[in-house]
Coordinates of C-alpha atoms and ligand atoms in Angstrom, one line a residue:
X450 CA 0.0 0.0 0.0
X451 CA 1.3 3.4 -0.7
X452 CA 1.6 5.3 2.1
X453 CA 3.2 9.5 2.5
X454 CA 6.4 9.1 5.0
X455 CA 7.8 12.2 6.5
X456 CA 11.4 11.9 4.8
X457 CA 12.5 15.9 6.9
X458 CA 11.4 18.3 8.8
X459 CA 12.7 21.9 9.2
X460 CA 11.7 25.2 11.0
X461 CA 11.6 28.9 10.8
X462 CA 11.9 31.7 13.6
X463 CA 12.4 35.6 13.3
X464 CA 15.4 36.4 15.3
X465 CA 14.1 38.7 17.5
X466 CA 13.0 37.1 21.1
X467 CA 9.9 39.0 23.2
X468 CA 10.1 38.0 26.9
X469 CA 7.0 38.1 28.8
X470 CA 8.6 40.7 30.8
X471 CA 9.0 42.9 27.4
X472 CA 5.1 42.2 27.2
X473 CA 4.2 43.8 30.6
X474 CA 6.4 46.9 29.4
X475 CA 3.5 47.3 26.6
X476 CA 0.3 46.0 28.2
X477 CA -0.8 45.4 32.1
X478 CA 0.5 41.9 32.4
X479 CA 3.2 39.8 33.8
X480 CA 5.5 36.9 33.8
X481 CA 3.6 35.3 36.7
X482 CA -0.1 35.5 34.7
X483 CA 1.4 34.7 31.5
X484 CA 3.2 31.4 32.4
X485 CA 0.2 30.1 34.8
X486 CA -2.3 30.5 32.4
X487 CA -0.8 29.8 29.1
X488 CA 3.3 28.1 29.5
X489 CA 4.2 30.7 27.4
X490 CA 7.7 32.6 28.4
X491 CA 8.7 34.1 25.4
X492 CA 8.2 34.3 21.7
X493 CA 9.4 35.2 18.0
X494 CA 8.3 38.5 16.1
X495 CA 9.2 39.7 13.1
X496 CA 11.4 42.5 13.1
X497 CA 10.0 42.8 9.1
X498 CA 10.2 39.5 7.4
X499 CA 6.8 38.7 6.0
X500 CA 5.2 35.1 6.1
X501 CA 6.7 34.3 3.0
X502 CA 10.3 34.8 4.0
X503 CA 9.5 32.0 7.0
X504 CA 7.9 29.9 4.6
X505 CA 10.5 29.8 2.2
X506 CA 13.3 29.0 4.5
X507 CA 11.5 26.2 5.9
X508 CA 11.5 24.8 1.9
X509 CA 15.1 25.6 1.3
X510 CA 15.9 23.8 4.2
X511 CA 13.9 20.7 3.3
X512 CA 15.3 20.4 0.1
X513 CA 18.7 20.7 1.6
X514 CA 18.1 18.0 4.3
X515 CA 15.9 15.3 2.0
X516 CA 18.9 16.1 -0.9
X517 CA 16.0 16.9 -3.4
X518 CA 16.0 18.8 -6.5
X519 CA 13.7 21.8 -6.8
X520 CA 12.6 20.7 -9.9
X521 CA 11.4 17.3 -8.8
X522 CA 9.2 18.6 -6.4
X523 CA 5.4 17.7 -7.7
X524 CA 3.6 19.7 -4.6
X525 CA 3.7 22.6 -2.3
X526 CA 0.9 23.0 -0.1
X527 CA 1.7 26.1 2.6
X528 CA -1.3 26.4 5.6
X529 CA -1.4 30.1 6.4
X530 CA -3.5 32.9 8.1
X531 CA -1.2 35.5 7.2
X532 CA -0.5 35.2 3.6
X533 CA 1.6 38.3 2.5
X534 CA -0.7 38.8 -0.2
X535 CA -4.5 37.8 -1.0
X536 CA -3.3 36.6 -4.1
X537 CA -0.4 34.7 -5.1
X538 CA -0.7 31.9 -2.4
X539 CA 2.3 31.8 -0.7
X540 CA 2.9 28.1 -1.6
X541 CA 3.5 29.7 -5.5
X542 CA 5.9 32.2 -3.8
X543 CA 8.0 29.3 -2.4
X544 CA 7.6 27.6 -5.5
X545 CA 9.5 30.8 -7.3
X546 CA 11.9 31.4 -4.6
X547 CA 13.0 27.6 -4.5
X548 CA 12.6 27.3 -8.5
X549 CA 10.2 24.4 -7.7
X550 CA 9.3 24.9 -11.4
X551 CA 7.2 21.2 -12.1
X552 CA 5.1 21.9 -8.6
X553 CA 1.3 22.5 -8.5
X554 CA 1.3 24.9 -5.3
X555 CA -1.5 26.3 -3.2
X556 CA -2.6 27.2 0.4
X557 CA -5.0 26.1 2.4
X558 CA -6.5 27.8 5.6
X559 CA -7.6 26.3 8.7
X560 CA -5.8 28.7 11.1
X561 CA -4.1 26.4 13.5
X562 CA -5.4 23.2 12.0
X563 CA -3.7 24.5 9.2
X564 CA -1.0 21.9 8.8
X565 CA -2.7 19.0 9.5
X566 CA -5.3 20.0 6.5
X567 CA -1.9 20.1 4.5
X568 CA -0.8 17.0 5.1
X569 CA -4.2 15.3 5.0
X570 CA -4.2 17.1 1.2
X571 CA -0.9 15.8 0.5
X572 CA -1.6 12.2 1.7
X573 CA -4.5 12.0 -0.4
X574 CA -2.8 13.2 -3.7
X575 CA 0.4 11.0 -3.0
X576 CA -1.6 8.0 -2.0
X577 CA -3.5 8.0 -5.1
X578 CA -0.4 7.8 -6.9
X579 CA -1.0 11.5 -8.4
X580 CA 2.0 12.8 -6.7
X581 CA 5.3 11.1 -5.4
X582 CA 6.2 13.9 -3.2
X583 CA 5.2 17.4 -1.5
X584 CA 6.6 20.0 0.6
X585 CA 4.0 20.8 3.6
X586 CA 4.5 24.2 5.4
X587 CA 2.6 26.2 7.9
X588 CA 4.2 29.2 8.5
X589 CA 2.4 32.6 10.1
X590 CA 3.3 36.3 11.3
X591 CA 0.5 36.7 13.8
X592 CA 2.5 39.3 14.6
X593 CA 0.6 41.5 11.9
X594 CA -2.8 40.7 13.0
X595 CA -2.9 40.9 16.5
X596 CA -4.1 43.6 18.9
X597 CA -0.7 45.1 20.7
X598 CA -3.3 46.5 23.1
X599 CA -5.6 43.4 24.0
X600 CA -3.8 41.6 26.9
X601 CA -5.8 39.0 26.5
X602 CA -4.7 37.7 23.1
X603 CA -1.9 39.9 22.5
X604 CA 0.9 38.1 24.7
X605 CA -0.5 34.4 23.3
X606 CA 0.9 34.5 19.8
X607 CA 4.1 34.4 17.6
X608 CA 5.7 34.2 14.4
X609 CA 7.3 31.1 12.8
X610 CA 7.2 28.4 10.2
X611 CA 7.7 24.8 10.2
X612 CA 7.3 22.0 7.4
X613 CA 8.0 18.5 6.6
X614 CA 9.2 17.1 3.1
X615 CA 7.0 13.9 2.2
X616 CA 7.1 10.9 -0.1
X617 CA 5.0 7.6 -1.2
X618 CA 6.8 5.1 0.6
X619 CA 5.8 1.3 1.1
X620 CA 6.2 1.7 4.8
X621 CA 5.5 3.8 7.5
X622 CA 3.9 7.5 7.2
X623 CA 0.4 8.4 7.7
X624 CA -1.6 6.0 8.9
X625 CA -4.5 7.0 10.5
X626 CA -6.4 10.8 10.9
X627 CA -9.4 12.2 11.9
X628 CA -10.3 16.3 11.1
X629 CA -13.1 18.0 11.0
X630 CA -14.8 21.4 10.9
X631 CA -17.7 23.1 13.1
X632 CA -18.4 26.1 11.2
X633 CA -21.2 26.8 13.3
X634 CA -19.1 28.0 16.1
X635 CA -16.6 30.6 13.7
X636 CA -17.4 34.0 16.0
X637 CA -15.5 32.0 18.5
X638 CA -11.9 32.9 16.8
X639 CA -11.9 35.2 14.4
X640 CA -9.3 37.7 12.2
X641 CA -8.7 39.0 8.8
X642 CA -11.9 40.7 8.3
X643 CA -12.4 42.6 4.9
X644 CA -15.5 44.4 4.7
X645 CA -17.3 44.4 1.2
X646 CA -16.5 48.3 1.0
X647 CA -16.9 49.6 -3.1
X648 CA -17.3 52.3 -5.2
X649 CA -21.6 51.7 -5.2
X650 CA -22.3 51.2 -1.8
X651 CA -21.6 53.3 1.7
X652 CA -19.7 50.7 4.0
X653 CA -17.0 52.8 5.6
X654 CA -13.5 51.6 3.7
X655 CA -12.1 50.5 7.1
X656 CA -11.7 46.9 8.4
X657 CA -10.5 47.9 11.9
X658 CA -11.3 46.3 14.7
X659 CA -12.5 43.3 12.9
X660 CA -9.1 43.3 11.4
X661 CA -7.9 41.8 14.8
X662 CA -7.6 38.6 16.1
X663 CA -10.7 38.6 18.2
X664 CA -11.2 35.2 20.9
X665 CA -13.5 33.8 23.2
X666 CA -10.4 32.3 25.3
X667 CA -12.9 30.1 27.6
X668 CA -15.3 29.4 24.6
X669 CA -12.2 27.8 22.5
X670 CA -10.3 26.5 25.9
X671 CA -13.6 24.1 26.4
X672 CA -13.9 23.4 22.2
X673 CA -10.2 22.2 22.0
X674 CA -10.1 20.3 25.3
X675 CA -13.6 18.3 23.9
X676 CA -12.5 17.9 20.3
X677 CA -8.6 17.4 21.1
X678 CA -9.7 14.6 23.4
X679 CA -12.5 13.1 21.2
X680 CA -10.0 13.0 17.9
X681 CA -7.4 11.5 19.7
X682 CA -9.4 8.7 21.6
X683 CA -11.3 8.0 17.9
X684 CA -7.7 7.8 16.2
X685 CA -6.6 5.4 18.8
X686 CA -9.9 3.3 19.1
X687 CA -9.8 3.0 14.9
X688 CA -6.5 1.8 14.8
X689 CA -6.5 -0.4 18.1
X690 CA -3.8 1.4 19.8
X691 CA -3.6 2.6 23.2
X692 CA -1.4 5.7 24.7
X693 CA 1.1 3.2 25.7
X694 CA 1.9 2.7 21.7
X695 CA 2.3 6.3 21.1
X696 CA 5.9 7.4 21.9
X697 CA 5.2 11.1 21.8
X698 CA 2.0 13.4 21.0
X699 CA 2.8 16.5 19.0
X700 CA 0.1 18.9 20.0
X701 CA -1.0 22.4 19.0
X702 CA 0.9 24.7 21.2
X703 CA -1.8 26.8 22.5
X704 CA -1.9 26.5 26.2
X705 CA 0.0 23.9 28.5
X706 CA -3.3 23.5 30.5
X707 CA -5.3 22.4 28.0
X708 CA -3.0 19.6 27.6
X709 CA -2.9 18.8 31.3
X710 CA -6.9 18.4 31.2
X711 CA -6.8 16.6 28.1
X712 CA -3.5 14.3 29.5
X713 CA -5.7 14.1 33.2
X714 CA -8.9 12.7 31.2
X715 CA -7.7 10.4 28.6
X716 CA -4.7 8.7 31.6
X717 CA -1.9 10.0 28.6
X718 CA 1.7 10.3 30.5
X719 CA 1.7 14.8 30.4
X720 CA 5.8 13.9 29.3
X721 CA 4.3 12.2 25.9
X722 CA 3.0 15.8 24.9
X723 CA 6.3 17.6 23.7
X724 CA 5.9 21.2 24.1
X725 CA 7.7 24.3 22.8
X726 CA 5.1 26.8 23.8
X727 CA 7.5 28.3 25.9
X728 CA 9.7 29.1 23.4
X729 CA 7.6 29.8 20.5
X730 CA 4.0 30.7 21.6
X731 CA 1.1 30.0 20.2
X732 CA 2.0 29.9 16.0
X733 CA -0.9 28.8 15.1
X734 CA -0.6 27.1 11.5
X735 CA 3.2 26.5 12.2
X736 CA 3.5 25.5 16.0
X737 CA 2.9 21.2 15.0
X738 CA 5.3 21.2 12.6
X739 CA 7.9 23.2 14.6
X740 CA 7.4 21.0 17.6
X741 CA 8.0 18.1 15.2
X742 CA 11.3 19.8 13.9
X743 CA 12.7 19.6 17.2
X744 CA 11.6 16.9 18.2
X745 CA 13.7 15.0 14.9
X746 CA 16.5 17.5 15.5
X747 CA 16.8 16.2 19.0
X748 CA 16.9 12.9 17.7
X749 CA 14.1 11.8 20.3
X750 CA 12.1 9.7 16.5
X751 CA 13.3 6.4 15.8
X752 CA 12.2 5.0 12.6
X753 CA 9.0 2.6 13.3
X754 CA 8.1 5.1 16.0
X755 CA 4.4 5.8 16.4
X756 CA 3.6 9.8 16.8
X757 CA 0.1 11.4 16.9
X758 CA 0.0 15.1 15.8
X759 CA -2.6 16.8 17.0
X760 CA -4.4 20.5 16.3
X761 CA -7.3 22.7 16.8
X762 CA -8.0 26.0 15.4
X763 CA -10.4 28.7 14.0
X764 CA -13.1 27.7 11.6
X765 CA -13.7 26.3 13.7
X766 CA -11.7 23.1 13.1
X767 CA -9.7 20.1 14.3
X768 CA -6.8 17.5 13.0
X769 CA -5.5 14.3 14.3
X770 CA -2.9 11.9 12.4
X771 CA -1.3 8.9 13.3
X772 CA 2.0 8.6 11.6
X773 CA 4.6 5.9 11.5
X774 CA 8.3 7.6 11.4
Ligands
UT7_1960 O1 -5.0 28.6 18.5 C1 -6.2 29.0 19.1 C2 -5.9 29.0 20.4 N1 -6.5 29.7 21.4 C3 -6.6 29.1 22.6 O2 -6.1 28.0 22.8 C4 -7.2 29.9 23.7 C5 -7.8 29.0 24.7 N2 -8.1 29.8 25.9 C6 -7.1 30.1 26.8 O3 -6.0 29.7 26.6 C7 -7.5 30.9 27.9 O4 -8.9 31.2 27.9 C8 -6.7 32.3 28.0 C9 -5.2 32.0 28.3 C10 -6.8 33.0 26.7 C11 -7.2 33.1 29.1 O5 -7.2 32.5 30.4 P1 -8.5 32.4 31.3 O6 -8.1 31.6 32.5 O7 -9.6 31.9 30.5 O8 -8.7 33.9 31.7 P2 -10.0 34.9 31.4 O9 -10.1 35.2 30.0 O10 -11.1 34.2 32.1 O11 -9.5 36.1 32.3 C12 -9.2 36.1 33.7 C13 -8.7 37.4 34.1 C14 -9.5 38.6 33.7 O12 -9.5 39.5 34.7 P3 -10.8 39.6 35.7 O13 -12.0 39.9 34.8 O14 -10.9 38.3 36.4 O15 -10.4 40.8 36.6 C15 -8.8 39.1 32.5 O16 -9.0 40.5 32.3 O17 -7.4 37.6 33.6 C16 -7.4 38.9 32.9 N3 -6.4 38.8 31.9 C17 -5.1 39.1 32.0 N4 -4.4 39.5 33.1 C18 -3.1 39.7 33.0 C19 -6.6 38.5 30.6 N5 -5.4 38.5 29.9 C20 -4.5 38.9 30.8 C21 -3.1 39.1 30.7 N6 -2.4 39.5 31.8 N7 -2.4 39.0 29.5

């Protein structure tokens, strides 16, 4: 059976560091509040560089460490929020800046489900036998839609990109996912909004403060603890595995407690959820596959190795896979 196998993984951070304690010099916060409620102790922001500039790293540095040729790339799929640009996609800006030239590239959005909607589109494609390969990227500069003056989601996000380089392969890779989408509860997380302002009708030409990210914190807390909990339990029913199979759980990095409720109610081990929240923040689109980066850089993923990535995210939406290293 052809399967898509993660062959590398690479990642993508603006040099410049923000401290919680630089956050408290903007809005009334702390240290203290910060790492209670969230783990968060620092994260990345852009000191310019646009999505795309992440993004394309990420693909430079996968072709480097699978020793691929640009050209023999059939597929780039990038999962973004914060495209530089409406249109192109920013998956046919790698494509240029890489000189991907054979590639069909798009984007897809499902804010920090983002990746996992990649990959499930790349497994499909590749396990079809359309496609023998694909880069897979989610990369974001929250930075440039987020309220510096709302505490209460400003000091949650960051900026960064992470991706994995896939192939068909006869063993291992994906072998198991569940996502899904519940529309019906979008106003929860929200951002981006464009209103339908033109030259024949009198809405005001001015997208602010819809512009901003704009959360129910509790309302999406209790969504990702239920959904988180449900996908991963239904991914591990299906394939008639238990926690004790899974060597490590690659969540969304949104909040470390979260995790602890979802670890407390489904008896998981908290040290099989590797976390970088404290590092990175909450990256939404990018924070799976920079986790995963590590993780492989660490050298903690032995071939054969059973890993569940996990996300939720804006939509609203969810994705769980079960891969074999
Ligand atoms: O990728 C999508 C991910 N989004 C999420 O995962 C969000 C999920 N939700 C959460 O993680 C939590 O709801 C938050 C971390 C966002 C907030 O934590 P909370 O325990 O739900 O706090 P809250 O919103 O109920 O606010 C508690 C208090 C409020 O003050 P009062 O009304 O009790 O006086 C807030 O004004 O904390 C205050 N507060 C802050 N205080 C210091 C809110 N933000 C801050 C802050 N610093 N940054």
């Amino acid at each position: 059976m052809i399967r898509t196998r993660v062959i590398a993984t690479a990642a993508s951070a603006p040099k410049q560091v923000i401290t919680n304690d630089d956050m408290a010099k903007i809005v009334d916060t702390s240290d203290e509040w910060i790492t209670q409620r969230t783990g968060i102790k620092q994260r990345h922001i852009s000191a310019g560089e646009n999505t795309s500039v992440l993004v394309s790293d990420v693909a430079k540095q996968l072709l480097d460490r699978a020793s691929v040729a640009a050209e023999d790339i059939d597929l780039i799929i990038v999962a973004s929020v914060t495209p530089d640009y409406g249109t192109p996609s920013l998956a046919c800006m790698v494509q240029k800046e890489i000189g991907a030239v054979n590639a069909v590239a798009f984007d897809v959005v499902a804010a920090c489900s983002g990746f996992m909607f990649a990959l499930s589109t790349a497994d499909k494609y590749i396990r079809t036998g359309a496609y023998k390969n694909a880069i897979v990227i989610g990369g974001e500069t929250l930075s440039k839609i987020v309220d510096w003056t709302d505490r209460s989601t400003c000091v949650l996000f960051g900026d960064g990109a992470g991706g994995a380089y896939v192939e068909s392969s006869a063993e291992g890779g994906v072998i198991r996912e569940d996502i899904g989408s519940a529309g019906d509860q979008y106003e929860i997380l929200t951002e981006g909004y464009t209103a339908c302002s033109n030259a024949f009708n009198d809405v005001p030409d001015q997208t602010d403060p819809e512009w901003y990210v704009h959360m129910d914190g509790r309302a999406v807390f209790k969504f990702a603890t239920k959904k988180v909990m449900k996908s991963l339990q239904k991914v591990m029913e299906e394939e008639g595995i238990t926690q004790e199979d899974v060597k490590f759980f690659v969540p969304h990095q949104a909040n470390m407690r979260i995790l602890e409720v979802v670890s407390k109610k489904l008896d998981i081990p908290f040290e099989k959820f590797y976390l970088n929240m404290d590092k990175y923040g909450n990256t939404s689109s990018a924070s799976i596959p920079m986790a995963l980066n590590e993780l492989n850089e660490k050298g903690l993923l032995e071939r054969g190795d059973k890993i569940i990535l996990s996300g939720f995210g804006g939509g609203m939406t969810w994705g769980t896979m079960l891969i074999v290293w």
